Coordinates of C-alpha atoms in Angstrom, one line a residue:
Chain A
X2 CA 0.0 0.0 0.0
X3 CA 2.9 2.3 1.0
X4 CA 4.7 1.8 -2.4
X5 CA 1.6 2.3 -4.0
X6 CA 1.5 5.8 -2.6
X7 CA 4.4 6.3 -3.3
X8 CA 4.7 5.0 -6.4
X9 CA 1.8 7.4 -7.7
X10 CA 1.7 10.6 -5.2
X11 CA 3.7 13.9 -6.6
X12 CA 4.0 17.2 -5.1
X13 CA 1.6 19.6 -7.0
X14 CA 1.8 23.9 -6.3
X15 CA -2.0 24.9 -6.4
X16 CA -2.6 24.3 -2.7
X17 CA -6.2 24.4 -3.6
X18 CA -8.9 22.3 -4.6
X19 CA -12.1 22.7 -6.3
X20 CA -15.0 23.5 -4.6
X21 CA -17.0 20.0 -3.0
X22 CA -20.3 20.7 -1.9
X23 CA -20.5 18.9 1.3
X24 CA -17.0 19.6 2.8
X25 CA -15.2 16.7 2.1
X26 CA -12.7 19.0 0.3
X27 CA -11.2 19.3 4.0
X28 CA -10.4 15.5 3.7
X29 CA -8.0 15.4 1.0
X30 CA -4.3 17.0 0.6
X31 CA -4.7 19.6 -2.0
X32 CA -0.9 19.8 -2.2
X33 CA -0.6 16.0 -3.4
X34 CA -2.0 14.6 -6.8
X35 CA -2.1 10.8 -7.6
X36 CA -2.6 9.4 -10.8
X37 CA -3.3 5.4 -10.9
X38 CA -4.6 2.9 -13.4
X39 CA -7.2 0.5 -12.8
X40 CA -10.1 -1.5 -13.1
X41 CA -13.2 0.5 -12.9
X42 CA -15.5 -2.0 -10.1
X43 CA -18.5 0.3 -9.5
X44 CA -19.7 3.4 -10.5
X45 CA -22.3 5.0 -8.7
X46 CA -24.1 7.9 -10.5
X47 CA -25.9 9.3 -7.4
X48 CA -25.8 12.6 -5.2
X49 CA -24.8 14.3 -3.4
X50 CA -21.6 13.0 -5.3
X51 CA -21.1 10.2 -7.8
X52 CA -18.2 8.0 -6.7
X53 CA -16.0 5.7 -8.6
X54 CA -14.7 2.3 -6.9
X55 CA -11.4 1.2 -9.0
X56 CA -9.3 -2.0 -8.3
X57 CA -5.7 -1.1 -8.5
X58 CA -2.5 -3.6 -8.7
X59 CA 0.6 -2.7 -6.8
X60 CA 4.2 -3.8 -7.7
X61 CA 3.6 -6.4 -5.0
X62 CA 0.5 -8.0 -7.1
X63 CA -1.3 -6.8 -4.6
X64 CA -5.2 -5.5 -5.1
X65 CA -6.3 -2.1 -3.3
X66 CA -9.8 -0.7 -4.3
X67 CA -9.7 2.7 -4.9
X68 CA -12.7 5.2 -3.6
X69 CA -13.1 8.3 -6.1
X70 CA -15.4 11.5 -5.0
X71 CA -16.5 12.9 -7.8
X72 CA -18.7 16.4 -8.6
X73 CA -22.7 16.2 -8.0
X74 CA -24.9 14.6 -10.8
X75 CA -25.8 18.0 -12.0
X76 CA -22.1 19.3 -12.1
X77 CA -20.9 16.1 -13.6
X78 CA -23.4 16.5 -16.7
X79 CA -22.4 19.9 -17.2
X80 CA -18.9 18.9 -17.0
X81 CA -20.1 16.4 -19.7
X82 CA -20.5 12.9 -17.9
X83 CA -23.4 10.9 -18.5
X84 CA -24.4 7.9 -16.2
X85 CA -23.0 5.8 -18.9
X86 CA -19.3 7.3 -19.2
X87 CA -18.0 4.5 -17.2
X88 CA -19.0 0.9 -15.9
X89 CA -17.4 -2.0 -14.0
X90 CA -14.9 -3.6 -15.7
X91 CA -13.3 -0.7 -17.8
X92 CA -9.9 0.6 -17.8
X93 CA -9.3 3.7 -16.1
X94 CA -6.4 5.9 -15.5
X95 CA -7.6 8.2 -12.4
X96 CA -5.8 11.6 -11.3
X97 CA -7.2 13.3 -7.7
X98 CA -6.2 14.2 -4.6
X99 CA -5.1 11.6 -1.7
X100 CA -7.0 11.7 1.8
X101 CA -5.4 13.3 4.4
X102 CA -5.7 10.0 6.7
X103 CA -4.0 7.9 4.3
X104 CA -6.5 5.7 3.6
X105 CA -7.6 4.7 -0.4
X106 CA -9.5 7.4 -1.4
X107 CA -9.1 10.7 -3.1
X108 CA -11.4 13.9 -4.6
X109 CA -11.1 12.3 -8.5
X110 CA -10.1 15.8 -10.8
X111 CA -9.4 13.5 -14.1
X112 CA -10.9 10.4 -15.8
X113 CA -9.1 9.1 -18.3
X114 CA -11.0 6.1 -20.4
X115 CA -9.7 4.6 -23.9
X116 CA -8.3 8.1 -24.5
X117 CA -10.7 10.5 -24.0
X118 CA -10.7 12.5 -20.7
X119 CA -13.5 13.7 -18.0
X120 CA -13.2 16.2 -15.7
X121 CA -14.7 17.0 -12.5
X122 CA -14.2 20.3 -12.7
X123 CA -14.3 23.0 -15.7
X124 CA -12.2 26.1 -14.3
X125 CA -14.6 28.6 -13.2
X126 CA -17.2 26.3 -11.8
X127 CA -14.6 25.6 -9.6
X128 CA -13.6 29.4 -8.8
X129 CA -17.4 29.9 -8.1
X130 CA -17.8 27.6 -5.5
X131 CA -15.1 28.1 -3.7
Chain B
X8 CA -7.7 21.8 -23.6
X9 CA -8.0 22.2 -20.2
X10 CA -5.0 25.2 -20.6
X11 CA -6.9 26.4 -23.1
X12 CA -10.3 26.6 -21.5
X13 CA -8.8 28.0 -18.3
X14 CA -7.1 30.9 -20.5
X15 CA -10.6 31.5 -22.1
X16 CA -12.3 31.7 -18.9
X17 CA -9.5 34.3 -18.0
X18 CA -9.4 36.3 -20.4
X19 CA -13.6 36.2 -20.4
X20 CA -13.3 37.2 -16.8
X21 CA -11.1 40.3 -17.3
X22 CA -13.2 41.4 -20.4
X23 CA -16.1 41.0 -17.9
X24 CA -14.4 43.0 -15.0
X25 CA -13.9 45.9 -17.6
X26 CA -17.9 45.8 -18.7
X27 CA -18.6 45.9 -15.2
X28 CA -16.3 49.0 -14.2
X29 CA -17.5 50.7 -17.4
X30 CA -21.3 50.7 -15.8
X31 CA -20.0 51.4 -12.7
X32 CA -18.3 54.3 -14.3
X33 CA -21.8 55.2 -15.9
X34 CA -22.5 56.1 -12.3
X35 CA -25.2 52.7 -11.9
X36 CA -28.0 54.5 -13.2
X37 CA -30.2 51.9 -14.9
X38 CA -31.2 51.8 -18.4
X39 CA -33.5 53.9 -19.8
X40 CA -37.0 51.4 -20.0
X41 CA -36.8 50.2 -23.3
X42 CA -33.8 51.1 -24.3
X43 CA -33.6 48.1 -26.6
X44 CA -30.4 46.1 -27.1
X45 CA -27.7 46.1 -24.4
X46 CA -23.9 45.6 -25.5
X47 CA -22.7 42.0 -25.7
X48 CA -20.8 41.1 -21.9
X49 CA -18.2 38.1 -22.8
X50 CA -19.4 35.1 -20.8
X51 CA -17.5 34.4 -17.6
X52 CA -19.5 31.1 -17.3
X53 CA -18.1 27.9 -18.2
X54 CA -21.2 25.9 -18.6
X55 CA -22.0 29.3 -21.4
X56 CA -18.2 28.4 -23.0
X57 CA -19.7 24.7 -23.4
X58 CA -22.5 26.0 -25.4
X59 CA -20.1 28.5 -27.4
X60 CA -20.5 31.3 -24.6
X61 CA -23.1 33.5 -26.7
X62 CA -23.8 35.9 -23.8
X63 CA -27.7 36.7 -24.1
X64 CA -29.2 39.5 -25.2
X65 CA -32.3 41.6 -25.3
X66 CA -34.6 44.2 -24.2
X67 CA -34.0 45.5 -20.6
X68 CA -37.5 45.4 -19.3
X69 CA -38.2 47.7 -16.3
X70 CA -38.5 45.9 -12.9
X71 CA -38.1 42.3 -14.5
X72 CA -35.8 39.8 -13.1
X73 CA -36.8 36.9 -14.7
X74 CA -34.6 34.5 -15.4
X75 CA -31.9 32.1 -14.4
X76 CA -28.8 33.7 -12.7
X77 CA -25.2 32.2 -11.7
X78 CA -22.9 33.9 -9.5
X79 CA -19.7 35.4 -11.6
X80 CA -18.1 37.4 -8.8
X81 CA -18.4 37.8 -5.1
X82 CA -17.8 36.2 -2.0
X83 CA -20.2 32.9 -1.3
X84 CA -19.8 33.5 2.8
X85 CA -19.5 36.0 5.0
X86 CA -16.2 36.7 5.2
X87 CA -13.9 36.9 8.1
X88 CA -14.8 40.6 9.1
X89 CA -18.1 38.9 10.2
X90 CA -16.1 37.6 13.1
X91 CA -15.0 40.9 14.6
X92 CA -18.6 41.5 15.2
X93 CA -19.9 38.6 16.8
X94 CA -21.3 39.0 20.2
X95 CA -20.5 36.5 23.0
X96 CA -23.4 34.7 22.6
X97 CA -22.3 34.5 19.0
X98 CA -19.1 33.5 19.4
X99 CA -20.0 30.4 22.0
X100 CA -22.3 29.8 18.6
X101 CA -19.7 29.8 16.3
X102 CA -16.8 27.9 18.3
X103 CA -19.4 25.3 18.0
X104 CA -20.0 25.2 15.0
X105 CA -17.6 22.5 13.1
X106 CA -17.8 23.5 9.2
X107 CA -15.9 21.8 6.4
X108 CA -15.6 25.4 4.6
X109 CA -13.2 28.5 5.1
X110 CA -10.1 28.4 7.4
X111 CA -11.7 26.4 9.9
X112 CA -12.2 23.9 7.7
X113 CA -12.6 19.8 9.4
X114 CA -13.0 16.8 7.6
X115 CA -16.8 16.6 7.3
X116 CA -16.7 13.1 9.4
X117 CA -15.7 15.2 12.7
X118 CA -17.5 18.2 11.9
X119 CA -21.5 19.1 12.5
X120 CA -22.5 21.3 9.4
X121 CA -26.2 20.8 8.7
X122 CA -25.7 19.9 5.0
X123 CA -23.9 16.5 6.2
X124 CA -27.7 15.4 6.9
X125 CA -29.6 17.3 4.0
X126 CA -31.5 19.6 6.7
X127 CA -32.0 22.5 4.6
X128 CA -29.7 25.3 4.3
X129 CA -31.5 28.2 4.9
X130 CA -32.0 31.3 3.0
X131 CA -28.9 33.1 3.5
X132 CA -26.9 29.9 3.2
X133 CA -28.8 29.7 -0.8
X134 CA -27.9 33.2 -1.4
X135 CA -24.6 33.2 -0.3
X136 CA -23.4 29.6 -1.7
X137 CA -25.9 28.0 -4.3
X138 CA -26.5 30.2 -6.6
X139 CA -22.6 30.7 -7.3
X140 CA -22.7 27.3 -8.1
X141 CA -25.7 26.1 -9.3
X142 CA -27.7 29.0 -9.9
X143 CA -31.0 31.0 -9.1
X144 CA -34.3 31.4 -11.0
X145 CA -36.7 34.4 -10.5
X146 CA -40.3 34.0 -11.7
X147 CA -42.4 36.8 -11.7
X148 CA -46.0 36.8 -10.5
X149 CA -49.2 39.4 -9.8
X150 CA -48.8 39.5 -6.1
X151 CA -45.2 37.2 -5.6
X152 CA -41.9 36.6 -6.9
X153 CA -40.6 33.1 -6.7
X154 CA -37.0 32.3 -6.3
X155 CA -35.5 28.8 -7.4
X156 CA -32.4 27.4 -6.3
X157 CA -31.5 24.8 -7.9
X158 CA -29.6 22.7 -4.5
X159 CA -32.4 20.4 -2.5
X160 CA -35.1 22.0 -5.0
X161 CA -36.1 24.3 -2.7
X162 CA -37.8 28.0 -3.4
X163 CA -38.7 31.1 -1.5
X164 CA -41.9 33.3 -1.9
X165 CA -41.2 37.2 -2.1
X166 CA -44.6 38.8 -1.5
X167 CA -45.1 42.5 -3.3
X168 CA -48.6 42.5 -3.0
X169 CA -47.7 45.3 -0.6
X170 CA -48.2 43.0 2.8
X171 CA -46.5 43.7 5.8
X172 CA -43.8 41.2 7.6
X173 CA -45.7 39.3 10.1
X174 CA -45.4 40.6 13.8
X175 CA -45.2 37.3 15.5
X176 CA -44.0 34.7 12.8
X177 CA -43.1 31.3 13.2
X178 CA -39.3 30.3 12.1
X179 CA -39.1 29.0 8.3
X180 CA -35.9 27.5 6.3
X181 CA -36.5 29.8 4.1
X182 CA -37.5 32.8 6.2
X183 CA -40.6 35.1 6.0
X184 CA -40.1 37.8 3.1
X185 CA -41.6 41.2 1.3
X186 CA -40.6 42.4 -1.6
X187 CA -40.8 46.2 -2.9
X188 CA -39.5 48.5 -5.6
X189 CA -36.7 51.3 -4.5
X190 CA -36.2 52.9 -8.1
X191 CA -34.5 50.3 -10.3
X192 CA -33.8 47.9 -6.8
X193 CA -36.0 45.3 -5.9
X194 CA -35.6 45.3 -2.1
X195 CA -36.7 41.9 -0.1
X196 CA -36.9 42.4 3.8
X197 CA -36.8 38.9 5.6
X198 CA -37.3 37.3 9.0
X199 CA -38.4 34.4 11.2
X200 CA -35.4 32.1 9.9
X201 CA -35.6 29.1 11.5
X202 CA -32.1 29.7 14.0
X203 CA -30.9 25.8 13.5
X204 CA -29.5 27.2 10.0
X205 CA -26.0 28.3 9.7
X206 CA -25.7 31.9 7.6
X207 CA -23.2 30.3 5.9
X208 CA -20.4 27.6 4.7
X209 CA -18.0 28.8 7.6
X210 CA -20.6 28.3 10.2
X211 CA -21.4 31.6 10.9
X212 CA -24.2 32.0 13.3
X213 CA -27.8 33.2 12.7
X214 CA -30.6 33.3 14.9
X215 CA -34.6 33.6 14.2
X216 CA -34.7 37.2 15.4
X217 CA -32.3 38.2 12.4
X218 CA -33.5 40.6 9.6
X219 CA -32.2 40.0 6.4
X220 CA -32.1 42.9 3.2
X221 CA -30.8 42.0 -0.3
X222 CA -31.3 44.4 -2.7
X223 CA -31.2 42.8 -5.9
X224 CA -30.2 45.9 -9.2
X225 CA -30.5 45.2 -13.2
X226 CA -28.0 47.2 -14.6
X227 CA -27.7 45.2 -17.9
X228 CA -29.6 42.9 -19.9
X229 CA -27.5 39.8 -18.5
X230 CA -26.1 41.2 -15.3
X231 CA -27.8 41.2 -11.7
X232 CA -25.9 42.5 -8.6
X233 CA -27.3 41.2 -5.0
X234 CA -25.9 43.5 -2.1
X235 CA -27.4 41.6 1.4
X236 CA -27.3 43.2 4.9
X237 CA -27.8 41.4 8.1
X238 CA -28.8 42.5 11.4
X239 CA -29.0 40.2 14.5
X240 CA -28.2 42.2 17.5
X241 CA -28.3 39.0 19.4
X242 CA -25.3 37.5 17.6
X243 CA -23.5 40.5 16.0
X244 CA -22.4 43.7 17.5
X245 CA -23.7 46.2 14.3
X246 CA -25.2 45.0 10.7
X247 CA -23.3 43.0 8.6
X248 CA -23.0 44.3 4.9
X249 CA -21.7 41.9 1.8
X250 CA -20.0 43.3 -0.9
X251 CA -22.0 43.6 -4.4
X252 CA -22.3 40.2 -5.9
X253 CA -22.8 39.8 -9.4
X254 CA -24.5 37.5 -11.8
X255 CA -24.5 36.5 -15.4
X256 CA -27.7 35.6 -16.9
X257 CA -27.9 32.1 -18.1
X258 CA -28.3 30.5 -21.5
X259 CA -30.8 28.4 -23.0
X260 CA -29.8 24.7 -22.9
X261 CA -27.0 24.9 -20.7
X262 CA -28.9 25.9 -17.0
X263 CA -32.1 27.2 -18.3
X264 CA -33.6 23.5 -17.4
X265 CA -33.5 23.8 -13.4
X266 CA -32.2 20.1 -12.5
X267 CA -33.1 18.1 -9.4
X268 CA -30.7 18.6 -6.7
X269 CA -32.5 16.7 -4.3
X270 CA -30.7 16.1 -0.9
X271 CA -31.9 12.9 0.0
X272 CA -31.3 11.5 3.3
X273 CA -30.6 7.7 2.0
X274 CA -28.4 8.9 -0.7
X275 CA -26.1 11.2 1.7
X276 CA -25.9 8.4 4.4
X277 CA -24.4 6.0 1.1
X278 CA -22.2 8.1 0.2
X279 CA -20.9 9.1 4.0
X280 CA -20.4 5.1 4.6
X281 CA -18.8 4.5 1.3
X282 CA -16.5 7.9 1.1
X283 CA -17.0 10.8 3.3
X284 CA -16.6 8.7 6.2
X285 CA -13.3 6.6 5.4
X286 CA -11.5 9.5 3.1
X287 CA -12.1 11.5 6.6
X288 CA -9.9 8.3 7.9
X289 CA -13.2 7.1 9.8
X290 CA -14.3 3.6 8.9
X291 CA -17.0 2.5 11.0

């Protein structure tokens, strides 16, 4: 787990993070970015914020499944998600922010799926909500 | 791409500034009624740069505020030099108040902010916060204006049918509220909020006896300023004044359809289980 961390955590300058409705903003490391690969094992397209459950492999062959906080239903589909963009079983490449207390989650910024990008965030949404 | 929208968005946001300043060097006065088709103001919106930010146009109509609005500059709380004036009774309320917003900010999980079980937020709490980020939607009737926010689907009645406020009300969400026209300001007067609210995300306190003013001004086609004023001599040593927010009217397709923000209590207690809770390093 530790090597998986470190493996995938980098030191980023914004010292910010968009906006999340219902706090949870305060329980992830704005100053930290991790970006993993994995296998997408639920996707729940639900408020107050949709979440993404990935399965990722460390060096060790180990398994850890991922929690991802994403944006509101209503954000997310003006960001341009739809409750189909993802489902268990596909191959994602994740970018967000690492909770504080260590444990396997993060605030998701960037979806990456068979080359195309999602966001959670488009720039001033973010500025707004602050 | 996302470089590129974040240098649109800036450079939409300065053009916006300078629209703004040039009507504030106009001196504020309104437009004439009628005075037919108002200058173009670049969108500052991003949800407007998805649908190829065509800012909206049209005739000024006198005393309308119809329409959906989003927040393009202001604060959404009250700011810190709210704190200077709270009372002692305010400040006990305050200190106990755990938010997950503003430099006080805890991990939701050890915190005790209203939202984390969809009570509603409260009027102030909408004005402030939701409609930077999701928007507000005036509708225009005989003897009421209705307000929409978009968050928990809630809305808030503005009487004008020239009612008084209600001498011995009993506490609302949402609050009691007249409306009147000052000129080209449409002045609501509030009161009876129901005191289990927070004023805002940094857990500012608010009690039922507080009165709450927002004068809402027009000065463009697309642009609505909201200046708010609270008085609560139990919790704050003199009225509190915002600064002059402003909002960007909203076009068609993008936020024009109001969608459901429900809060729903079974949904919110999913999601704190599955990843407020543990990301807050609490797995129960």
């Amino acid at each position: 787990m530790r090597q998986l961390l470190i493996a995938g955590l980098f030191i980023i300058g914004t010292g910010t993070l968009p906006s999340a409705h219902h706090g949870t903003n305060a329980s992830y490391d704005a100053t930290k970015e991790v970006t993993l690969t994995g296998t997408v094992s639920k996707f729940v397209w639900s408020n107050p914020h949709g979440q993404l459950h990935f399965d990722v492999k460390g060096p060790d062959g180990k398994v850890v499944t991922w929690g991802g906080e994403l944006h509101s239903i209503a954000l997310l589909r003006r960001s341009g998600w739809t409750r189909d963009t993802l489902k268990p079983g596909d191959t994602v490449t994740v970018r967000g922010n690492p909770s504080r207390a260590g444990t396997p989650f993060m605030v998701v910024q960037e979806v990456t799926i068979n080359g195309k990008s999602y966001f959670r965030d488009l720039p001033q949404q973010s500025a707004a909500a602050q | 791409m996302r470089r590129s929208i974040a240098a649109v968005a800036l450079l939409a946001a300065l053009a916006a500034t300078a629209v703004v300043s040039a009507q504030g060097r106009r001196g504020g006065q309104p437009p004439a009624p009628g005075a037919g088709e108002q200058a173009a103001i670049p969108c500052t919106n991003d949800w407007q740069m998805r649908d190829g930010c065509a800012p909206r146009t049209g005739t000024l109509k006198p005393r309308d505020l119809t329409g959906v609005w989003m927040r393009v500059r202001g604060a959404t709380n009250m700011t810190r030099e709210a704190d200077d004036l709270l009372t002692p009774a305010g400040r006990r309320l305050f200190e106990a108040n755990k938010p997950s917003f503003g430099p006080r900010a805890v991990p939701p999980v050890r915190g005790n902010d209203p939202l984390g079980k969809c009570d509603p937020l409260g009027l102030t709490r909408n004005l402030f916060t939701e409609i930077a980020a999701r928007g507000l939607e005036f509708v225009h009737l005989p003897d009421r204006v209705v307000e929409f926010f978009e968050y928990a689907h809630q809305y808030r009645t503005v009487w004008t049918d020239g009612r008084a406020l209600p001498k011995d009300p009993e506490p609302r969400w949402m609050g009691y509220s007249v409306g009147r026209w000052d000129g080209d300001a449409f002045v609501v007067d509030s009161i009876a909020l129901d005191d289990r609210v927070w004023a805002d995300m940094w857990g500012h306190p608010i009690s039922s006896k507080a009165r709450i003013l927002e004068r809402y001004r027009r000065p463009a086609f697309d642009t609505l300023e909201l200046q708010m004023t609270i008085t609560d001599p139990d919790l704050y040593t003199k009225p509190w004044v915002s600064d002059v927010k402003v909002h960007r009217l909203q076009v068609e397709r993008a936020m024009d359809d109001r969608l459901e923000t429900f809060c729903v209590p079974s949904e919110e207690e999913n999601f704190n289980k599955a990843i407020r809770d543990p990301a807050g390093g609490v797995v129960r």
